[in-house]
CSV table of C-alpha atoms in Angstrom, one decimal:
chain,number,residue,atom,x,y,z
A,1,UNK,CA,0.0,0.0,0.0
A,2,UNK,CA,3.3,1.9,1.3
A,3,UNK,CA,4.9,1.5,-2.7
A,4,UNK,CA,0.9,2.7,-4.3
A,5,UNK,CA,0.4,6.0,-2.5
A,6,UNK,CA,3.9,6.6,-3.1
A,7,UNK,CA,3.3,6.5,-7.0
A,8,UNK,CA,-0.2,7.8,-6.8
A,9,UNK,CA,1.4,11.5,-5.2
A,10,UNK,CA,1.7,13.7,-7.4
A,11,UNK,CA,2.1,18.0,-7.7
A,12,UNK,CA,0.1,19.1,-4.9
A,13,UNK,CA,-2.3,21.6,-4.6
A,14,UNK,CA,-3.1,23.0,-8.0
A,15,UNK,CA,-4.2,26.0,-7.1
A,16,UNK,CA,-1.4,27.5,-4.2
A,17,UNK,CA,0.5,29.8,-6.4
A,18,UNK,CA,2.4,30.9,-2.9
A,19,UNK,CA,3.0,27.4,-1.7
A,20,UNK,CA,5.7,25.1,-3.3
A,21,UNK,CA,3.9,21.7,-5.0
A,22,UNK,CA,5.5,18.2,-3.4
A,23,UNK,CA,7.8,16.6,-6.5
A,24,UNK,CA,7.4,13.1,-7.2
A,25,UNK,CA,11.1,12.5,-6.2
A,26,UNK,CA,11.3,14.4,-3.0
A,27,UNK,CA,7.9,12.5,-1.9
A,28,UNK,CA,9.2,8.8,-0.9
A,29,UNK,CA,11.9,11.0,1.1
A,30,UNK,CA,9.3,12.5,2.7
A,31,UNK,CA,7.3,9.4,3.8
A,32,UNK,CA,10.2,7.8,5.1
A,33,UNK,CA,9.8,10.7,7.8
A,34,UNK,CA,8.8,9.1,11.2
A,35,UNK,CA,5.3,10.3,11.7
A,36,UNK,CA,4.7,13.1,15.0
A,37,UNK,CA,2.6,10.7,17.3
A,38,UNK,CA,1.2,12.6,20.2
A,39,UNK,CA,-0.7,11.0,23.2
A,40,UNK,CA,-3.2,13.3,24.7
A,41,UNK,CA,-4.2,12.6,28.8
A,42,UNK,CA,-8.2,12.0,29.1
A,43,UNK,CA,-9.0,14.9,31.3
A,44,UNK,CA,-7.6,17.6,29.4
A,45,UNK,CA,-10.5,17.3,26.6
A,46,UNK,CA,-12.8,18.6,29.8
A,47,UNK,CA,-10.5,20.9,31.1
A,48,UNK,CA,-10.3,22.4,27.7
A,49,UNK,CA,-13.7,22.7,27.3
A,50,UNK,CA,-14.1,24.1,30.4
A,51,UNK,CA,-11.7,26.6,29.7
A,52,UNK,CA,-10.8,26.3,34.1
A,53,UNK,CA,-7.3,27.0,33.3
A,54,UNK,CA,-5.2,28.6,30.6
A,55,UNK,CA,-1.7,27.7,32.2
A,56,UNK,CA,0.6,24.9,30.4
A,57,UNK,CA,3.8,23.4,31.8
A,58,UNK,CA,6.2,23.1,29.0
A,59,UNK,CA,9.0,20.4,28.5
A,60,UNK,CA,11.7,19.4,26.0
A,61,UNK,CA,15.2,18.7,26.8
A,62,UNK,CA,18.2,19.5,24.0
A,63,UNK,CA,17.5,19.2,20.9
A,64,UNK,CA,13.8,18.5,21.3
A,65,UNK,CA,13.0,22.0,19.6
A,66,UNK,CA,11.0,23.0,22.4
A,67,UNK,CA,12.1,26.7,21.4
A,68,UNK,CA,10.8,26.8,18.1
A,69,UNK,CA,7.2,25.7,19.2
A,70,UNK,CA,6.9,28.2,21.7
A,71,UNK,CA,7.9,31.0,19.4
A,72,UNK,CA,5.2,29.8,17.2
A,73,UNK,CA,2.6,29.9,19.8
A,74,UNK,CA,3.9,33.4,20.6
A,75,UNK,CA,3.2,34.2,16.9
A,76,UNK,CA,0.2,32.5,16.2
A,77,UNK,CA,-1.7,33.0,19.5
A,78,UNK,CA,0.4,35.6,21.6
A,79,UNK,CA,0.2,33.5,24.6
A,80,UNK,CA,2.9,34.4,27.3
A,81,UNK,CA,6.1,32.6,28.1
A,82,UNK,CA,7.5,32.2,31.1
A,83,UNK,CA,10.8,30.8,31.6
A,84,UNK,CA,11.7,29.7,34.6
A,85,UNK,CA,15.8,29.9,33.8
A,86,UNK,CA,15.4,33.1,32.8
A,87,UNK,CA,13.8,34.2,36.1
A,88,UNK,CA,16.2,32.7,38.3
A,89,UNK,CA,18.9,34.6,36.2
A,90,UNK,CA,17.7,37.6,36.9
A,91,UNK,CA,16.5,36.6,40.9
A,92,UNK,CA,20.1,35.3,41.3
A,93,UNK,CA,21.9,38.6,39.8
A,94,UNK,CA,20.0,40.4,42.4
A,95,UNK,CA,20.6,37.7,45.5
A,96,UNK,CA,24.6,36.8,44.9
A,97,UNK,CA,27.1,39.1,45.3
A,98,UNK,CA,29.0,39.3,41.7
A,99,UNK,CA,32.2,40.7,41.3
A,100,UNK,CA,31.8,41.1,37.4
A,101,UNK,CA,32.6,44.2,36.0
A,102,UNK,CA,32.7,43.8,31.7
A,103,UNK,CA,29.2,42.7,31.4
A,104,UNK,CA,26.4,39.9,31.6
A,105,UNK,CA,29.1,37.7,30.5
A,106,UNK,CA,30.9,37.6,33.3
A,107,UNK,CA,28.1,38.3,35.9
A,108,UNK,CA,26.9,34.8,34.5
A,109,UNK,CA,30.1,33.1,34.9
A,110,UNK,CA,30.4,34.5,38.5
A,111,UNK,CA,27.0,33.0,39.2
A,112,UNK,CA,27.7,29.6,37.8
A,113,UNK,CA,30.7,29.7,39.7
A,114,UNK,CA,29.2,30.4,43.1
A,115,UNK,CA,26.2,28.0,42.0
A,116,UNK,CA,28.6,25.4,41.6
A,117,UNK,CA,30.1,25.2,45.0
A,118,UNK,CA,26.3,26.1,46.5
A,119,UNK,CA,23.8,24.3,44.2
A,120,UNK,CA,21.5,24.1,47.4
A,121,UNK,CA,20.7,28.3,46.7
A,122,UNK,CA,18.5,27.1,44.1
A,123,UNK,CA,15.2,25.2,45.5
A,124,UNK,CA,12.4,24.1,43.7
A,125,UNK,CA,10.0,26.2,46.0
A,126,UNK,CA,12.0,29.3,45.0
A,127,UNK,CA,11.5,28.4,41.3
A,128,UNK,CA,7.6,28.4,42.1
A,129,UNK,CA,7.4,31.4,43.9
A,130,UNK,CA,9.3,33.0,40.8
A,131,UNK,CA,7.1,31.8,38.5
A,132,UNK,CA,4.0,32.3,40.9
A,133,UNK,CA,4.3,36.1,40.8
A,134,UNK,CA,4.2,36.1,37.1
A,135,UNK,CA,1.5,34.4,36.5
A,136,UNK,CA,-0.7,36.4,38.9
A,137,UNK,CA,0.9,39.5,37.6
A,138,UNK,CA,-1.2,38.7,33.8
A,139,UNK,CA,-4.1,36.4,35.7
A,140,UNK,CA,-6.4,36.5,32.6
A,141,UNK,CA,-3.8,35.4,29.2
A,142,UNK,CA,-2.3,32.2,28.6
A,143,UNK,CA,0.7,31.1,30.3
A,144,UNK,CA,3.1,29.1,29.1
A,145,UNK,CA,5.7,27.8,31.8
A,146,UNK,CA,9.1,26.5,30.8
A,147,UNK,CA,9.5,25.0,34.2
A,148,UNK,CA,12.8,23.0,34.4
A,149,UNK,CA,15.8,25.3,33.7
A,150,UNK,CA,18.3,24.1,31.0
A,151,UNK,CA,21.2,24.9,33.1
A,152,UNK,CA,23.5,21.3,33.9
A,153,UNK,CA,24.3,23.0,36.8
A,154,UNK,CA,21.3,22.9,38.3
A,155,UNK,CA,19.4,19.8,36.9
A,156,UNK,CA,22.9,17.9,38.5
A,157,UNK,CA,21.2,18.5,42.0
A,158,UNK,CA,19.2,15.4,42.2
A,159,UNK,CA,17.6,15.9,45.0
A,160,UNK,CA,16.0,19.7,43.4
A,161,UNK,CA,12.6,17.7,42.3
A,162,UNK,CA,12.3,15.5,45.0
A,163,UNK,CA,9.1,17.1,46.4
A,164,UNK,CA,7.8,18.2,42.6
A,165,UNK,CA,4.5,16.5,43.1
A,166,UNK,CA,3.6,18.5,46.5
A,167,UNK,CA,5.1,22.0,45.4
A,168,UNK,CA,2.9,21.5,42.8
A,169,UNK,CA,-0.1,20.2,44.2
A,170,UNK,CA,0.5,24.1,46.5
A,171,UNK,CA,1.2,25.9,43.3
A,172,UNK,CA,-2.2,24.8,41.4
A,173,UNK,CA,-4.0,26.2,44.6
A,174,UNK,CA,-3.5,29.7,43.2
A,175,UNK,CA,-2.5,29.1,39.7
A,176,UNK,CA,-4.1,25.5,38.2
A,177,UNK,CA,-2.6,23.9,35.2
A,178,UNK,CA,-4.7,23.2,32.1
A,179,UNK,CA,-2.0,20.0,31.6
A,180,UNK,CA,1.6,19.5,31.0
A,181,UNK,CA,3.4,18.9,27.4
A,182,UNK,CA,6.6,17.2,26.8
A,183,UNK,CA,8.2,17.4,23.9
A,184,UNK,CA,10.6,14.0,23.7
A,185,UNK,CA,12.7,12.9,21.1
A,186,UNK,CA,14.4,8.9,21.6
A,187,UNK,CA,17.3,8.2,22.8
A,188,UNK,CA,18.2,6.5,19.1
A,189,UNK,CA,17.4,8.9,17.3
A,190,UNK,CA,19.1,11.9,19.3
A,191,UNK,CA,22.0,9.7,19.3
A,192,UNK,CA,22.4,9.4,15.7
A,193,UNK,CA,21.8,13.0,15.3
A,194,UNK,CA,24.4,13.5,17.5
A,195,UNK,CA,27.1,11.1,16.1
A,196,UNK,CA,26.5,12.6,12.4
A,197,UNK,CA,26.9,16.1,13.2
A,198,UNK,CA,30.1,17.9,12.7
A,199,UNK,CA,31.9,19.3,15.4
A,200,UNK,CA,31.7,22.8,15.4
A,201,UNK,CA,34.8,25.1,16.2
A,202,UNK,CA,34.5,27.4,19.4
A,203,UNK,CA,33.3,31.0,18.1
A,204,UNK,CA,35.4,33.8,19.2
A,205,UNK,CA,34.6,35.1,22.8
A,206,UNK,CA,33.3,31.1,23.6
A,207,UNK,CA,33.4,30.1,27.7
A,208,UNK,CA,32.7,26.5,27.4
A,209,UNK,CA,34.8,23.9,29.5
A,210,UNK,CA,37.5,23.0,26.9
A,211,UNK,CA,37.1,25.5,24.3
A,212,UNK,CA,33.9,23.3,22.3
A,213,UNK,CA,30.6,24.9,22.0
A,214,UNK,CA,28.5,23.2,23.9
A,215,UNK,CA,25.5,21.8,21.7
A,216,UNK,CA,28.0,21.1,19.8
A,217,UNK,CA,30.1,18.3,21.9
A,218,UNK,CA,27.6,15.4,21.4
A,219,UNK,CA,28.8,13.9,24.5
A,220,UNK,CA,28.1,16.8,26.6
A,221,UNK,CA,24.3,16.9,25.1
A,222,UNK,CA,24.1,13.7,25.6
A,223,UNK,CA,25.1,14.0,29.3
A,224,UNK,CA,22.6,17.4,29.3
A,225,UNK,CA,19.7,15.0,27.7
A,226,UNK,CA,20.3,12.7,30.8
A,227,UNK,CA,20.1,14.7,33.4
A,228,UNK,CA,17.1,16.5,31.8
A,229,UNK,CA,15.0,13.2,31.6
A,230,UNK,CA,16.0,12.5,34.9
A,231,UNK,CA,15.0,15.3,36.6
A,232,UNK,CA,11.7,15.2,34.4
A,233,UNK,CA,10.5,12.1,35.8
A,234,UNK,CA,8.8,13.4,39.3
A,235,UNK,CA,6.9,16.2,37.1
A,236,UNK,CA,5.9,13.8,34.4
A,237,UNK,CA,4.2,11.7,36.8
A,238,UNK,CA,2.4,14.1,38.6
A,239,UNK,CA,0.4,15.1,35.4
A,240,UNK,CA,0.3,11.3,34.4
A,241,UNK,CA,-1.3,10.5,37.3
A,242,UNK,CA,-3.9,13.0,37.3
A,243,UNK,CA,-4.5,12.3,33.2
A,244,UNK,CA,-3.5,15.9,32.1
A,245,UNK,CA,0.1,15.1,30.4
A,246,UNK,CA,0.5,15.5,26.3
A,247,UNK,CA,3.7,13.7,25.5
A,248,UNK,CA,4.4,14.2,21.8
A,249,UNK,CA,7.3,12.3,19.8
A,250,UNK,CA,9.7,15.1,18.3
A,251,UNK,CA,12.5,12.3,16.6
A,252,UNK,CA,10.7,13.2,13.2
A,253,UNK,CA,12.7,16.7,13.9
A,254,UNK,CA,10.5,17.5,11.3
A,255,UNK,CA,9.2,21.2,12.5
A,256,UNK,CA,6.1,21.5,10.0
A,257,UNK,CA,4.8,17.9,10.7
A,258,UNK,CA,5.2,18.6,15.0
A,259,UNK,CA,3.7,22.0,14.5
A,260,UNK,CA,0.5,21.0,12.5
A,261,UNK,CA,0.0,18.8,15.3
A,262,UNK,CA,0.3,20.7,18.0
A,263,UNK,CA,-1.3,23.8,17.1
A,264,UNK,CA,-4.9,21.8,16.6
A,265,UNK,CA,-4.4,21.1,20.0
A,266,UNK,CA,-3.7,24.7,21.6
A,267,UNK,CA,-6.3,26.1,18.9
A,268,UNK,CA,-8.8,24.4,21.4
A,269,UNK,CA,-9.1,27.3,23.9
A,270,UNK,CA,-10.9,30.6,23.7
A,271,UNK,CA,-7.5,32.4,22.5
A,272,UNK,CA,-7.2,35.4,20.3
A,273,UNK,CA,-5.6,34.2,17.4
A,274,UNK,CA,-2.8,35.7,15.0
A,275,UNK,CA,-2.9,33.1,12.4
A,276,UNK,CA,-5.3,30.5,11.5
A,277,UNK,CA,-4.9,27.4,13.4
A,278,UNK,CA,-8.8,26.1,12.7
A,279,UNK,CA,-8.7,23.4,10.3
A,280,UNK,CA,-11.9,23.5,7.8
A,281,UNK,CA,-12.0,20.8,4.5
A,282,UNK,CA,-15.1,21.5,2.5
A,283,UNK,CA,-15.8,18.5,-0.2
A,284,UNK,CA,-17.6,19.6,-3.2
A,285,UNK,CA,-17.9,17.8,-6.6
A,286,UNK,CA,-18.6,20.9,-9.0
A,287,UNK,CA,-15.6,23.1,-7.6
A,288,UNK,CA,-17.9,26.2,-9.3
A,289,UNK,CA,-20.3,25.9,-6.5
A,290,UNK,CA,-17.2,27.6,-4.3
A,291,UNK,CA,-15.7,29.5,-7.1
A,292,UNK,CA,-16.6,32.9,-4.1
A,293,UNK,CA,-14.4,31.0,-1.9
A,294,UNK,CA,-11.7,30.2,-4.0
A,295,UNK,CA,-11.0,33.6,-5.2
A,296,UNK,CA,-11.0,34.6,-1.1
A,297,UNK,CA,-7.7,32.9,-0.4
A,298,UNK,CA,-9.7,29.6,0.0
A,299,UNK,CA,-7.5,26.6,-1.3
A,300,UNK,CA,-8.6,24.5,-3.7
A,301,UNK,CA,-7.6,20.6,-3.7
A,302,UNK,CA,-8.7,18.5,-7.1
A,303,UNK,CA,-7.9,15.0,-6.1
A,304,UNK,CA,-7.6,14.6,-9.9
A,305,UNK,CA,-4.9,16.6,-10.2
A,306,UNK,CA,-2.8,14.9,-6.8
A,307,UNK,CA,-2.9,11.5,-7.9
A,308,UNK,CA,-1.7,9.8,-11.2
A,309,UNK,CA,-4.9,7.1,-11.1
A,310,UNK,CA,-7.8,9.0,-10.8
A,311,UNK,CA,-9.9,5.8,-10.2
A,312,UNK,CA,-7.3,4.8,-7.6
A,313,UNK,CA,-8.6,2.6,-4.4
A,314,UNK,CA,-10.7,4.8,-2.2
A,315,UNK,CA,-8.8,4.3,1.2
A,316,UNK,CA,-5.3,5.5,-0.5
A,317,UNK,CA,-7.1,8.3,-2.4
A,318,UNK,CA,-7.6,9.4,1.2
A,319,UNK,CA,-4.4,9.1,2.2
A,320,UNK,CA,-2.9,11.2,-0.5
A,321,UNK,CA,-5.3,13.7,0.4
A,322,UNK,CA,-4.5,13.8,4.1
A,323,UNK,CA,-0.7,13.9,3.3
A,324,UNK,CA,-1.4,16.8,1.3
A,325,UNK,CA,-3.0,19.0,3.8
A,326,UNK,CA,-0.4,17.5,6.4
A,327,UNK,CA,2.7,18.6,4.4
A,328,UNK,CA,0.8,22.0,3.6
A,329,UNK,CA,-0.6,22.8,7.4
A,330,UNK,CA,-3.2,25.2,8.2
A,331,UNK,CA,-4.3,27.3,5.2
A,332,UNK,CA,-5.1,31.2,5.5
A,333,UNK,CA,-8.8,29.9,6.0
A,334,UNK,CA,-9.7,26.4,4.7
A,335,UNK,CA,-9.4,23.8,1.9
A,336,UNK,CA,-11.9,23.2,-0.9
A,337,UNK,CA,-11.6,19.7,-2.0
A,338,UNK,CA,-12.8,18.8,-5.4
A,339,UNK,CA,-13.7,15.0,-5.6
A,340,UNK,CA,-14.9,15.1,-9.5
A,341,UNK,CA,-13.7,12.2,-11.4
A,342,UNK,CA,-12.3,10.6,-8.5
A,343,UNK,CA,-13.3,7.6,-6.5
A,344,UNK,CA,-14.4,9.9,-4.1
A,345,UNK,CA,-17.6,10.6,-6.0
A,346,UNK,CA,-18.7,6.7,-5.2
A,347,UNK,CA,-17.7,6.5,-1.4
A,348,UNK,CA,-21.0,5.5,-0.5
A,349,UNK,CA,-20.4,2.0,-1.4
A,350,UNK,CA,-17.9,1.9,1.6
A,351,UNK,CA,-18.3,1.2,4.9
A,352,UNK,CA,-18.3,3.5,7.3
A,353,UNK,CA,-15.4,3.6,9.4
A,354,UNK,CA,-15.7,4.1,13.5
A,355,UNK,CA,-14.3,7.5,15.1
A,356,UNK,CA,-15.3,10.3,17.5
A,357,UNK,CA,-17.0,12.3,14.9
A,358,UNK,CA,-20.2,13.6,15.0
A,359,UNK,CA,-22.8,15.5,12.7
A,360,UNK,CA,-24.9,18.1,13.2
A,361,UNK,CA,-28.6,18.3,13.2
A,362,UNK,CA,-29.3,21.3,10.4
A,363,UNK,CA,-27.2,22.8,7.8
A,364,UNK,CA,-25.0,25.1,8.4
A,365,UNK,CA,-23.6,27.9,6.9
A,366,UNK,CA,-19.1,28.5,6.3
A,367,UNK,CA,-19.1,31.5,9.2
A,368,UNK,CA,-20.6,29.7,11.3
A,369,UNK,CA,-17.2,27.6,11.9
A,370,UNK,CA,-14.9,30.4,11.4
A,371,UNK,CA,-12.6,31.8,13.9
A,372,UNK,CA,-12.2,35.8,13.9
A,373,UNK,CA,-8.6,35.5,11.7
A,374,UNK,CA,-10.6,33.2,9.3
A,375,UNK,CA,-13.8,35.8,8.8
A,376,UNK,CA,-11.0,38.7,9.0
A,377,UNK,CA,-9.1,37.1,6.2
A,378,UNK,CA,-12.1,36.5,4.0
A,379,UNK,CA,-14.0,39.7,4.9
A,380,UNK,CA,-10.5,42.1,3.6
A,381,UNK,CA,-10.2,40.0,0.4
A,382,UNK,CA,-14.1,40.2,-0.5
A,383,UNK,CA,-14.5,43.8,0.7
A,384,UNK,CA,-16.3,44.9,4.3
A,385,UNK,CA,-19.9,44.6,3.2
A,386,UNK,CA,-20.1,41.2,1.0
A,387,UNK,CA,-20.3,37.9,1.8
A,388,UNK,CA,-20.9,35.9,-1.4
A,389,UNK,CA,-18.8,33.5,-0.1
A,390,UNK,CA,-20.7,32.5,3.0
A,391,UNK,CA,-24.2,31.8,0.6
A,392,UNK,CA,-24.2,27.9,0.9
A,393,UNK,CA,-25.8,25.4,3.2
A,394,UNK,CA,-23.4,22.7,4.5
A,395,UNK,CA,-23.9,19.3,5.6
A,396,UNK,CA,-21.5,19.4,8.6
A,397,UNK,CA,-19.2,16.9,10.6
A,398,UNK,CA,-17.1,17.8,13.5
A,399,UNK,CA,-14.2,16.1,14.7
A,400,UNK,CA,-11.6,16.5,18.0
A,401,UNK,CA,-8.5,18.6,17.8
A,402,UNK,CA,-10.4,21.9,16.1
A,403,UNK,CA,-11.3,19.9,12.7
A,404,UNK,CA,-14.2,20.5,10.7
A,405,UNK,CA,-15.5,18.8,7.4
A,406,UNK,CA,-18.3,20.6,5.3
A,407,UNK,CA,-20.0,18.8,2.2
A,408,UNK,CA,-22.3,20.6,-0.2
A,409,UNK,CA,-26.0,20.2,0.9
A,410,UNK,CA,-26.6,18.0,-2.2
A,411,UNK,CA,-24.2,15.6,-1.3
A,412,UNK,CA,-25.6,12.5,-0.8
A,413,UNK,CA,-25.4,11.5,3.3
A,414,UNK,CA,-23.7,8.6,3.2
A,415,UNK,CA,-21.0,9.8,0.8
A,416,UNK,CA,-20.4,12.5,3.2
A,417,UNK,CA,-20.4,9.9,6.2
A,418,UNK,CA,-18.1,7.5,4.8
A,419,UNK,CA,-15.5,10.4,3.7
A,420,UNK,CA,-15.8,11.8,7.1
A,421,UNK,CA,-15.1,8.8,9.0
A,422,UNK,CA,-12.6,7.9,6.9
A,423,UNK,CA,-11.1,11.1,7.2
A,424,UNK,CA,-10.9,11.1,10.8
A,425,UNK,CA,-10.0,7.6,11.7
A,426,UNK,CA,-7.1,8.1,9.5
A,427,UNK,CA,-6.3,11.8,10.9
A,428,UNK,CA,-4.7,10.2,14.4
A,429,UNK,CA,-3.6,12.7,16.5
């Protein structure tokens, strides 16, 4: 099945002037990709929905690229970090006495040095009180908490998280946690990652033990990777315990792939957004019927035009679709997906697949499932006044993780079942 959907990938998107199409060579490199898999705790759906809490405790040791996700969720939602190393830098500047006088870069050295012969001036507690007073300084935005500093001279202090699960059972008195997400990547995989990078040479001006940049000296990561999982454990199963941990598998190191996921997931609360991170498919088969939308920076997907066998098999005429929108993420409002001359057009004769998916009752019309960027997007390309593209009726489906899948109101219902079934059992999060 692997070697058919590999042939059956095409050129993409036929439509996305903007947007680079997948080439037939680069797509078997692609596949061979490990897919993201994320695990998601079962009270966090509630929680969610309840919108009790907007404050997530963040992991990912080296190389996990915890520090490009959180930018993006800066960007797309402006949620607000909090860094717990970067509060006890500045706490500790102001409680040891430095004798540095050419800078931060020595004021840090000084501190290192002085933490190294007393790593007993950093506590755990302290780090929550830090952190505390943030949080109720902005009490109504989202928080993001980088809780376990980076710093090897720190996480070496193995007794420092000892007493995680009551200093945080106190902390969640005045500032609850919506759940906890680590980012993790395997050991083989960060090992091989390791072992085929070249050494770098020390920039000028570098203070590293031995003169090597340290992300650079695999077997000083390594060490830092250790101690990082180590002291992780305590936290990890606090929020196991109480269902509320989302432990997603970075080793892809793909960014778009670990993005598309977890975006879906944040897009979940109440937040105001800077991109779009709402995930709308509508299925049509007379792509004229949303010619409105497609000239409003709506997508347009002719599975004709993705696949070299039109009247390929229906489950990997799926699959191509779903890698398409995977490799291409979140559009600037949805995807239009043409299914004319494609196997799509017969799906009834499938069976229909079982998933948390659910229809609703009436038709509905696009804006009704639009978040503000989406309506804002559409509303500045088809002036302030219009809305041509929000005149049809759509059979609707809605799925977990901020998915929705429209089909024209004269589909027939149990084409539209069978595709959005199929879609979602195959769309694991």
């Amino acid at each position: 099945n692997t070697t058919n959907l590999l042939h059956l990938l095409r050129m993409g998107c036929n439509s996305s002037k903007d947007e680079p199409a997948i080439a037939p060579e680069e797509v078997s490199k692609q596949q061979r990709r490990s897919t993201v898999q994320i695990s998601i705790g079962q009270n966090i759906a509630g929680i969610l929905a309840n919108q009790s809490s907007k404050n997530i405790v963040f992991f990912g040791g080296p190389k996990s690229g915890k520090g490009a996700v959180i930018e993006e969720l800066v960007e797309s939602f402006g949620v607000k970090v909090i860094s717990a190393e970067s509060l006890l830098h500045i706490a500790l500047q102001k409680t040891l006495s430095t004798s540095g006088k050419d800078g931060s870069k020595l004021e840090t050295a000084a501190m290192l040095s002085q933490l190294k012969t007393q790593p007993s001036l950093v506590t755990l507690e302290w780090i929550f009180e830090l952190i505390k007073t943030e949080v109720l300084r902005y009490p109504d935005i989202v928080h993001v908490i980088d809780l376990l500093p980076n710093s090897k001279i720190i996480l070496r202090d193995k007794t420092l998280f000892d007493n995680a699960a009551e200093l945080l059972q106190k902390f969640e008195e005045t500032c609850p946690v919506a759940f906890a997400m680590h980012l993790y990547i395997d050991k083989e995989h960060l090992n091989k990652q390791l072992d085929s990078a070249a050494t770098l040479k020390t920039p000028e001006g570098c203070t590293a033990p031995g003169g090597i940049n340290d992300e650079a000296d695999s077997a000083v990561t390594k060490k830092r990777h250790a101690l990082y999982e180590e002291a992780l454990k305590p936290v990890q199963k606090y929020f196991r315990e109480s269902d509320r941990l989302v432990e997603v598998d970075v080793s892809s190191m793909s960014h778009e792939r670990i993005w598309f996921k977890v975006v879906r997931m944040f897009a979940s609360f109440d937040l105001s957004e800077r991109k779009n991170n709402n995930l709308i498919v509508i299925f049509v088969d007379d792509a004229s019927k949303v010619q409105s939308l497609i000239d409003s920076k709506v997508r347009l997907i002719k599975l004709v035009d993705i696949v070299d066998e039109p009247d390929a098999e229906f489950d990997l005429m799926m699959e191509c679709l779903l890698y398409q929108i995977t490799e291409l993420g979140c559009p600037h409002v949805c995807y239009a997906v043409d299914i004319k001359g494609s196997t799509l057009e017969k799906a009834e004769k499938q069976e229909t697949k079982k998933c948390l998916v659910y229809e609703l009752k009436e038709p509905s019309k696009l804006s009704a499932h639009l978040n503000k960027y989406q309506k804002n997007m559409l509303s500045e390309e088809d002036g302030a006044t219009s809305k041509s593209w929000d005149d049809n009726d759509y059979i609707c489906y809605k799925a977990p993780n901020n998915l929705t899948l429209l089909f024209s109101e004269n589909f027939d219902n149990k084409r539209a079942e069978v595709i959005a079934t199929s879609y979602c059992s195959m769309d694991k999060m």
